[in-house]
PDB file of C-alpha atoms in Angstrom:
ATOM      1  CA  MET X1205       8.364  12.086 -30.302  1.00 82.00           C
ATOM      2  CA  GLU X1206      11.211   9.613 -29.754  1.00 85.00           C
ATOM      3  CA  GLU X1207      13.740  12.392 -30.244  1.00 89.00           C
ATOM      4  CA  TYR X1208      12.055  14.392 -27.681  1.00 92.00           C
ATOM      5  CA  LEU X1209      11.722  11.550 -25.177  1.00 92.00           C
ATOM      6  CA  TRP X1210      15.311  10.141 -25.527  1.00 95.00           C
ATOM      7  CA  ILE X1211      17.280  13.299 -26.278  1.00 94.00           C
ATOM      8  CA  VAL X1212      15.321  16.569 -25.508  1.00 95.00           C
ATOM      9  CA  TYR X1213      13.638  15.484 -22.316  1.00 95.00           C
ATOM     10  CA  PRO X1214      16.703  13.873 -20.483  1.00 95.00           C
ATOM     11  CA  TYR X1215      18.638  17.187 -21.066  1.00 96.00           C
ATOM     12  CA  ILE X1216      15.722  19.205 -19.839  1.00 96.00           C
ATOM     13  CA  SER X1217      15.746  17.111 -16.609  1.00 95.00           C
ATOM     14  CA  LEU X1218      19.492  17.455 -16.281  1.00 95.00           C
ATOM     15  CA  PHE X1219      19.166  21.194 -16.865  1.00 95.00           C
ATOM     16  CA  MET X1220      16.495  21.472 -14.160  1.00 94.00           C
ATOM     17  CA  LEU X1221      18.637  19.550 -11.836  1.00 93.00           C
ATOM     18  CA  VAL X1222      21.735  21.875 -12.395  1.00 92.00           C
ATOM     19  CA  VAL X1223      19.557  25.182 -12.194  1.00 92.00           C
ATOM     20  CA  GLY X1224      17.677  23.863  -9.062  1.00 89.00           C
ATOM     21  CA  LEU X1225      20.713  22.895  -7.321  1.00 88.00           C
ATOM     22  CA  PHE X1226      22.290  26.273  -8.078  1.00 88.00           C
ATOM     23  CA  PHE X1227      19.219  28.178  -6.869  1.00 85.00           C
ATOM     24  CA  ARG X1228      18.863  26.126  -3.631  1.00 81.00           C
ATOM     25  CA  TYR X1229      22.521  26.404  -2.704  1.00 79.00           C
ATOM     26  CA  HIS X1230      22.475  30.141  -3.067  1.00 77.00           C
ATOM     27  CA  TYR X1231      18.973  31.060  -1.927  1.00 76.00           C
ATOM     28  CA  GLY X1232      17.773  28.218   0.117  1.00 66.00           C
ATOM     29  CA  GLN X1233      20.601  26.539   2.074  1.00 64.00           C
ATOM     30  CA  LEU X1234      18.324  26.501   5.277  1.00 64.00           C
ATOM     31  CA  GLY X1235      16.010  24.166   3.550  1.00 62.00           C
ATOM     32  CA  TRP X1236      18.716  21.935   2.069  1.00 62.00           C
ATOM     33  CA  GLY X1237      17.950  18.688   3.754  1.00 60.00           C
ATOM     34  CA  SER X1238      15.449  15.985   4.153  1.00 61.00           C
ATOM     35  CA  ARG X1239      13.506  17.732   6.998  1.00 65.00           C
ATOM     36  CA  SER X1240      13.337  14.740   9.416  1.00 67.00           C
ATOM     37  CA  SER X1241       9.983  14.020  10.939  1.00 69.00           C
ATOM     38  CA  GLU X1242      11.490  11.585  13.523  1.00 65.00           C
ATOM     39  CA  LEU X1243      10.059  13.628  16.476  1.00 70.00           C
ATOM     40  CA  LEU X1244       6.605  13.082  14.954  1.00 71.00           C
ATOM     41  CA  GLU X1245       6.877   9.254  14.597  1.00 72.00           C
ATOM     42  CA  LYS X1246       9.996   7.185  15.161  1.00 80.00           C
ATOM     43  CA  LYS X1247       9.181   3.479  14.939  1.00 85.00           C
ATOM     44  CA  TRP X1248       8.123   3.105  11.280  1.00 86.00           C
ATOM     45  CA  LEU X1249      10.473   5.848  10.069  1.00 87.00           C
ATOM     46  CA  LYS X1250      13.490   3.740  11.441  1.00 88.00           C
ATOM     47  CA  ILE X1251      12.252   0.584   9.784  1.00 91.00           C
ATOM     48  CA  GLY X1252      11.135   2.153   6.442  1.00 90.00           C
ATOM     49  CA  SER X1253      14.232   4.494   6.171  1.00 88.00           C
ATOM     50  CA  LEU X1254      16.764   1.892   6.960  1.00 92.00           C
ATOM     51  CA  MET X1255      15.226  -0.565   4.327  1.00 93.00           C
ATOM     52  CA  PHE X1256      15.045   2.025   1.692  1.00 93.00           C
ATOM     53  CA  HIS X1257      18.442   3.462   2.035  1.00 91.00           C
ATOM     54  CA  ILE X1258      20.067   0.002   2.161  1.00 93.00           C
ATOM     55  CA  GLY X1259      18.113  -1.136  -0.790  1.00 93.00           C
ATOM     56  CA  ILE X1260      18.647   2.046  -2.921  1.00 93.00           C
ATOM     57  CA  LEU X1261      22.397   1.915  -2.412  1.00 92.00           C
ATOM     58  CA  ALA X1262      22.518  -1.594  -3.849  1.00 93.00           C
ATOM     59  CA  VAL X1263      20.106  -0.505  -6.587  1.00 94.00           C
ATOM     60  CA  PHE X1264      22.522   2.298  -7.567  1.00 91.00           C
ATOM     61  CA  GLY X1265      25.352  -0.094  -7.510  1.00 92.00           C
ATOM     62  CA  GLY X1266      23.416  -2.302  -9.914  1.00 90.00           C
ATOM     63  CA  HIS X1267      22.536   0.447 -12.163  1.00 92.00           C
ATOM     64  CA  PHE X1268      26.055   1.470 -12.500  1.00 92.00           C
ATOM     65  CA  LEU X1269      27.136  -2.083 -13.447  1.00 90.00           C
ATOM     66  CA  GLY X1270      24.381  -2.185 -16.143  1.00 89.00           C
ATOM     67  CA  LEU X1271      24.362   1.310 -17.598  1.00 92.00           C
ATOM     68  CA  ILE X1272      27.866   2.620 -17.151  1.00 93.00           C
ATOM     69  CA  VAL X1273      29.984  -0.566 -17.586  1.00 92.00           C
ATOM     70  CA  PRO X1274      29.958  -1.724 -21.259  1.00 91.00           C
ATOM     71  CA  LEU X1275      28.825  -5.118 -22.339  1.00 91.00           C
ATOM     72  CA  SER X1276      32.266  -5.738 -23.807  1.00 91.00           C
ATOM     73  CA  PHE X1277      33.939  -5.267 -20.422  1.00 93.00           C
ATOM     74  CA  TYR X1278      31.964  -8.201 -18.875  1.00 91.00           C
ATOM     75  CA  HIS X1279      32.896 -10.352 -21.953  1.00 91.00           C
ATOM     76  CA  TRP X1280      36.460  -9.306 -21.527  1.00 92.00           C
ATOM     77  CA  ILE X1281      36.751 -10.311 -17.738  1.00 93.00           C
ATOM     78  CA  GLY X1282      34.875 -13.605 -18.484  1.00 91.00           C
ATOM     79  CA  ILE X1283      31.503 -12.978 -17.004  1.00 90.00           C
ATOM     80  CA  PRO X1284      28.742 -15.014 -18.907  1.00 91.00           C
ATOM     81  CA  ASP X1285      25.541 -13.171 -19.839  1.00 89.00           C
ATOM     82  CA  GLU X1286      23.386 -15.733 -18.148  1.00 89.00           C
ATOM     83  CA  PHE X1287      25.303 -15.276 -14.830  1.00 91.00           C
ATOM     84  CA  TYR X1288      24.979 -11.505 -15.046  1.00 89.00           C
ATOM     85  CA  HIS X1289      21.257 -11.639 -15.771  1.00 87.00           C
ATOM     86  CA  HIS X1290      20.104 -14.507 -13.489  1.00 87.00           C
ATOM     87  CA  VAL X1291      22.497 -14.036 -10.560  1.00 89.00           C
ATOM     88  CA  LEU X1292      23.435 -10.219 -10.627  1.00 87.00           C
ATOM     89  CA  ALA X1293      20.566  -8.476 -12.149  1.00 89.00           C
ATOM     90  CA  GLU X1294      17.484 -10.708 -11.410  1.00 88.00           C
ATOM     91  CA  GLY X1295      18.842 -12.260  -8.048  1.00 90.00           C
ATOM     92  CA  LEU X1296      20.777  -9.573  -6.253  1.00 91.00           C
ATOM     93  CA  GLY X1297      19.128  -6.730  -8.139  1.00 91.00           C
ATOM     94  CA  GLY X1298      15.704  -8.092  -7.622  1.00 91.00           C
ATOM     95  CA  LEU X1299      16.273  -8.626  -3.922  1.00 94.00           C
ATOM     96  CA  ALA X1300      17.476  -4.955  -3.584  1.00 94.00           C
ATOM     97  CA  GLY X1301      14.625  -3.734  -5.502  1.00 94.00           C
ATOM     98  CA  VAL X1302      12.201  -5.533  -3.237  1.00 95.00           C
ATOM     99  CA  VAL X1303      13.803  -4.269  -0.064  1.00 96.00           C
ATOM    100  CA  THR X1304      13.775  -0.700  -1.487  1.00 95.00           C
ATOM    101  CA  TRP X1305      10.076  -1.056  -2.396  1.00 96.00           C
ATOM    102  CA  ILE X1306       9.114  -2.255   0.911  1.00 96.00           C
ATOM    103  CA  GLY X1307      11.030   0.664   2.503  1.00 94.00           C
ATOM    104  CA  ILE X1308       9.253   3.202   0.304  1.00 94.00           C
ATOM    105  CA  VAL X1309       5.891   1.706   0.867  1.00 95.00           C
ATOM    106  CA  ILE X1310       6.348   1.914   4.693  1.00 94.00           C
ATOM    107  CA  LEU X1311       7.576   5.607   4.372  1.00 91.00           C
ATOM    108  CA  LEU X1312       4.497   6.434   2.130  1.00 92.00           C
ATOM    109  CA  ILE X1313       1.959   4.773   4.407  1.00 92.00           C
ATOM    110  CA  ARG X1314       3.587   6.605   7.421  1.00 90.00           C
ATOM    111  CA  ARG X1315       3.493   9.922   5.548  1.00 88.00           C
ATOM    112  CA  ILE X1316      -0.201   9.612   4.577  1.00 89.00           C
ATOM    113  CA  GLY X1317      -1.650   7.463   7.374  1.00 87.00           C
ATOM    114  CA  ILE X1318      -0.144   9.040  10.592  1.00 85.00           C
ATOM    115  CA  LYS X1319      -2.060  12.184  11.225  1.00 86.00           C
ATOM    116  CA  ARG X1320       0.806  14.111  12.910  1.00 85.00           C
ATOM    117  CA  VAL X1321       3.070  13.275   9.985  1.00 85.00           C
ATOM    118  CA  ARG X1322       0.500  14.032   7.388  1.00 83.00           C
ATOM    119  CA  ARG X1323      -0.259  17.582   8.855  1.00 84.00           C
ATOM    120  CA  ASN X1324       3.395  18.498   8.853  1.00 80.00           C
ATOM    121  CA  SER X1325       4.012  17.286   5.250  1.00 76.00           C
ATOM    122  CA  SER X1326       4.246  19.508   2.419  1.00 81.00           C
ATOM    123  CA  THR X1327       3.285  18.806  -1.223  1.00 86.00           C
ATOM    124  CA  PRO X1328       6.790  18.388  -2.374  1.00 82.00           C
ATOM    125  CA  ASP X1329       7.234  15.679   0.387  1.00 81.00           C
ATOM    126  CA  LEU X1330       4.343  13.686  -0.954  1.00 87.00           C
ATOM    127  CA  VAL X1331       5.360  14.202  -4.517  1.00 88.00           C
ATOM    128  CA  ALA X1332       8.827  12.943  -3.851  1.00 87.00           C
ATOM    129  CA  LEU X1333       7.597   9.847  -2.218  1.00 90.00           C
ATOM    130  CA  LEU X1334       4.939   9.033  -4.900  1.00 93.00           C
ATOM    131  CA  MET X1335       7.595   9.378  -7.650  1.00 93.00           C
ATOM    132  CA  LEU X1336      10.012   7.238  -5.751  1.00 93.00           C
ATOM    133  CA  PHE X1337       7.271   4.594  -5.444  1.00 95.00           C
ATOM    134  CA  ILE X1338       6.529   4.874  -9.231  1.00 96.00           C
ATOM    135  CA  VAL X1339      10.181   4.521 -10.167  1.00 95.00           C
ATOM    136  CA  VAL X1340      10.851   1.690  -7.844  1.00 96.00           C
ATOM    137  CA  THR X1341       7.678  -0.263  -8.612  1.00 96.00           C
ATOM    138  CA  LEU X1342       8.393   0.063 -12.400  1.00 96.00           C
ATOM    139  CA  GLY X1343      11.917  -1.133 -11.923  1.00 94.00           C
ATOM    140  CA  ASP X1344      10.838  -4.051  -9.901  1.00 95.00           C
ATOM    141  CA  LEU X1345       8.106  -5.026 -12.465  1.00 95.00           C
ATOM    142  CA  MET X1346      10.802  -5.058 -15.082  1.00 94.00           C
ATOM    143  CA  THR X1347      13.441  -6.880 -13.259  1.00 92.00           C
ATOM    144  CA  ILE X1348      11.232  -9.442 -11.581  1.00 92.00           C
ATOM    145  CA  GLY X1349       8.062  -9.550 -13.621  1.00 92.00           C
ATOM    146  CA  TYR X1350       9.094  -8.902 -17.262  1.00 92.00           C
ATOM    147  CA  ASN X1351      12.344 -10.742 -17.278  1.00 89.00           C
ATOM    148  CA  ASN X1352      10.691 -13.951 -15.836  1.00 88.00           C
ATOM    149  CA  LEU X1353       7.373 -13.937 -17.500  1.00 89.00           C
ATOM    150  CA  VAL X1354       8.328 -12.650 -20.967  1.00 90.00           C
ATOM    151  CA  GLY X1355      11.984 -13.238 -21.147  1.00 87.00           C
ATOM    152  CA  THR X1356      15.329 -11.640 -20.198  1.00 88.00           C
ATOM    153  CA  TYR X1357      15.848  -8.344 -21.839  1.00 91.00           C
ATOM    154  CA  GLU X1358      19.453  -7.340 -22.625  1.00 91.00           C
ATOM    155  CA  TYR X1359      19.314  -3.730 -21.785  1.00 92.00           C
ATOM    156  CA  ARG X1360      23.171  -3.449 -21.879  1.00 92.00           C
ATOM    157  CA  THR X1361      22.990  -3.270 -25.681  1.00 92.00           C
ATOM    158  CA  THR X1362      20.309  -0.580 -25.850  1.00 94.00           C
ATOM    159  CA  VAL X1363      19.614   1.370 -22.583  1.00 94.00           C
ATOM    160  CA  GLY X1364      23.228   1.362 -21.558  1.00 94.00           C
ATOM    161  CA  PRO X1365      24.682   2.657 -24.726  1.00 95.00           C
ATOM    162  CA  TRP X1366      21.989   5.208 -25.043  1.00 96.00           C
ATOM    163  CA  PHE X1367      22.522   6.501 -21.387  1.00 95.00           C
ATOM    164  CA  ARG X1368      26.299   6.867 -21.997  1.00 95.00           C
ATOM    165  CA  SER X1369      25.685   8.719 -25.231  1.00 94.00           C
ATOM    166  CA  LEU X1370      23.835  11.374 -23.354  1.00 94.00           C
ATOM    167  CA  PHE X1371      27.032  12.331 -21.507  1.00 92.00           C
ATOM    168  CA  THR X1372      29.198  12.178 -24.737  1.00 92.00           C
ATOM    169  CA  LEU X1373      26.769  14.762 -26.173  1.00 91.00           C
ATOM    170  CA  ASN X1374      26.035  12.334 -28.941  1.00 91.00           C
ATOM    171  CA  PRO X1375      22.511  10.787 -27.966  1.00 91.00           C
ATOM    172  CA  ASP X1376      21.201   8.048 -30.191  1.00 91.00           C
ATOM    173  CA  ALA X1377      17.374   7.903 -29.785  1.00 92.00           C
ATOM    174  CA  TYR X1378      17.182   4.964 -32.132  1.00 93.00           C
ATOM    175  CA  LEU X1379      18.683   2.578 -29.419  1.00 93.00           C
ATOM    176  CA  MET X1380      15.536   3.147 -27.439  1.00 94.00           C
ATOM    177  CA  ARG X1381      13.064   2.268 -30.189  1.00 91.00           C
ATOM    178  CA  ASP X1382      12.605  -1.493 -29.283  1.00 91.00           C
ATOM    179  CA  VAL X1383      12.910  -1.209 -25.611  1.00 93.00           C
ATOM    180  CA  PRO X1384       9.963  -2.650 -23.643  1.00 94.00           C
ATOM    181  CA  MET X1385       7.394  -0.185 -22.796  1.00 95.00           C
ATOM    182  CA  ILE X1386       7.604  -0.723 -19.073  1.00 95.00           C
ATOM    183  CA  LEU X1387      11.257   0.017 -19.089  1.00 95.00           C
ATOM    184  CA  LYS X1388      10.713   3.074 -21.191  1.00 95.00           C
ATOM    185  CA  ILE X1389       8.289   4.503 -18.653  1.00 96.00           C
ATOM    186  CA  HIS X1390      10.741   3.600 -15.892  1.00 96.00           C
ATOM    187  CA  VAL X1391      13.475   5.645 -17.663  1.00 96.00           C
ATOM    188  CA  ILE X1392      11.228   8.545 -18.233  1.00 96.00           C
ATOM    189  CA  SER X1393      10.001   8.600 -14.605  1.00 96.00           C
ATOM    190  CA  THR X1394      13.519   8.416 -13.423  1.00 95.00           C
ATOM    191  CA  PHE X1395      14.461  11.447 -15.306  1.00 95.00           C
ATOM    192  CA  THR X1396      11.291  13.185 -14.111  1.00 95.00           C
ATOM    193  CA  LEU X1397      12.416  12.401 -10.595  1.00 94.00           C
ATOM    194  CA  ILE X1398      15.977  13.712 -11.273  1.00 94.00           C
ATOM    195  CA  GLY X1399      14.570  17.022 -12.621  1.00 92.00           C
ATOM    196  CA  ILE X1400      12.291  17.691  -9.663  1.00 91.00           C
ATOM    197  CA  SER X1401      14.618  16.484  -6.987  1.00 89.00           C
ATOM    198  CA  PRO X1402      16.146  19.854  -6.113  1.00 88.00           C
ATOM    199  CA  PHE X1403      12.742  21.185  -5.362  1.00 87.00           C
ATOM    200  CA  THR X1404      11.880  18.337  -2.914  1.00 84.00           C
ATOM    201  CA  ARG X1405      13.178  16.637   0.250  1.00 81.00           C
ATOM    202  CA  LEU X1406      15.344  14.543  -2.207  1.00 83.00           C
ATOM    203  CA  ILE X1407      17.770  17.465  -2.488  1.00 79.00           C
ATOM    204  CA  HIS X1408      19.788  15.905   0.470  1.00 76.00           C
ATOM    205  CA  PHE X1409      20.744  13.138  -1.977  1.00 75.00           C
ATOM    206  CA  TRP X1410      23.137  15.498  -3.815  1.00 72.00           C
ATOM    207  CA  SER X1411      25.003  16.321  -0.590  1.00 72.00           C
ATOM    208  CA  ALA X1412      27.999  14.222   0.370  1.00 60.00           C
ATOM    209  CA  PRO X1413      29.329  14.767   3.825  1.00 56.00           C
ATOM    210  CA  VAL X1414      33.047  14.555   2.656  1.00 53.00           C
ATOM    211  CA  ARG X1415      34.026  17.158   5.148  1.00 55.00           C
ATOM    212  CA  TYR X1416      32.293  15.681   8.135  1.00 50.00           C
ATOM    213  CA  PRO X1417      35.190  13.326   9.295  1.00 54.00           C
ATOM    214  CA  PHE X1418      37.554  16.248   9.210  1.00 59.00           C
ATOM    215  CA  ARG X1419      35.431  18.847  11.012  1.00 58.00           C
ATOM    216  CA  ARG X1420      36.777  20.468  14.099  1.00 64.00           C
ATOM    217  CA  PRO X1421      35.465  18.967  17.420  1.00 60.00           C
ATOM    218  CA  LEU X1422      32.780  20.865  19.280  1.00 55.00           C
ATOM    219  CA  GLN X1423      33.569  21.876  22.837  1.00 58.00           C
ATOM    220  CA  TYR X1424      30.935  21.372  25.544  1.00 56.00           C
ATOM    221  CA  ARG X1425      31.180  22.621  28.996  1.00 61.00           C
ATOM    222  CA  SER X1426      28.978  21.901  31.888  1.00 60.00           C
ATOM    223  CA  ARG X1427      27.295  24.944  33.565  1.00 60.00           C
ATOM    224  CA  THR X1428      27.125  23.282  36.884  1.00 63.00           C
ATOM    225  CA  GLN X1429      30.564  21.627  36.839  1.00 60.00           C
ATOM    226  CA  TYR X1430      32.392  24.451  35.122  1.00 52.00           C
ATOM    227  CA  GLY X1431      35.541  25.380  37.174  1.00 54.00           C
ATOM    228  CA  ARG X1432      35.483  22.294  39.551  1.00 53.00           C
ATOM    229  CA  ARG X1433      38.067  19.614  39.774  1.00 51.00           C
TER     230      ARG X1433
END
């Protein structure tokens, strides 16, 4: 079971991601986007979306520092473990997690509670929001709850090396054996979310508008003022 959870399942999720993106790119580009519901309701969308996107960007930055950057690098540049955990991870990371959680709760309540939005929502829309809620909630419970109530967990010696080993094609399931259960569920939920993302509104996450600043300007001409000076 451990080999399936920490070796097989992550690769299945990544395979679903690649295949799903390929399929949507070639056969469903018209649906490649978040399908904005701004016309149905704007006030709560603006608040929830802004909080969620600001928070999630900070959360991604924190995960990059914790999972991609090795522990030895922090020791090399002189960052103490206590400073990393209490200031960066629990302080800034916890704040970013709370902002993200509030944003996703607002979006979820808006999606379910406002009739016009609910009627125009698809099952994948709700699934994406519910999975985001689960992933973010578990992450906050680990960062704010477990680390303060049980004790700080050094995931940079277990989850970090395991995560990097996936991309070197030499995964080590043993590293995840003693990881707290709440963190294990958080990891599995995250890979589930990654696997289903191409088939939900979250597909827009995998699009980077790198060509937008270099696009040709659009020409607009007035029908009533055309030809006049």
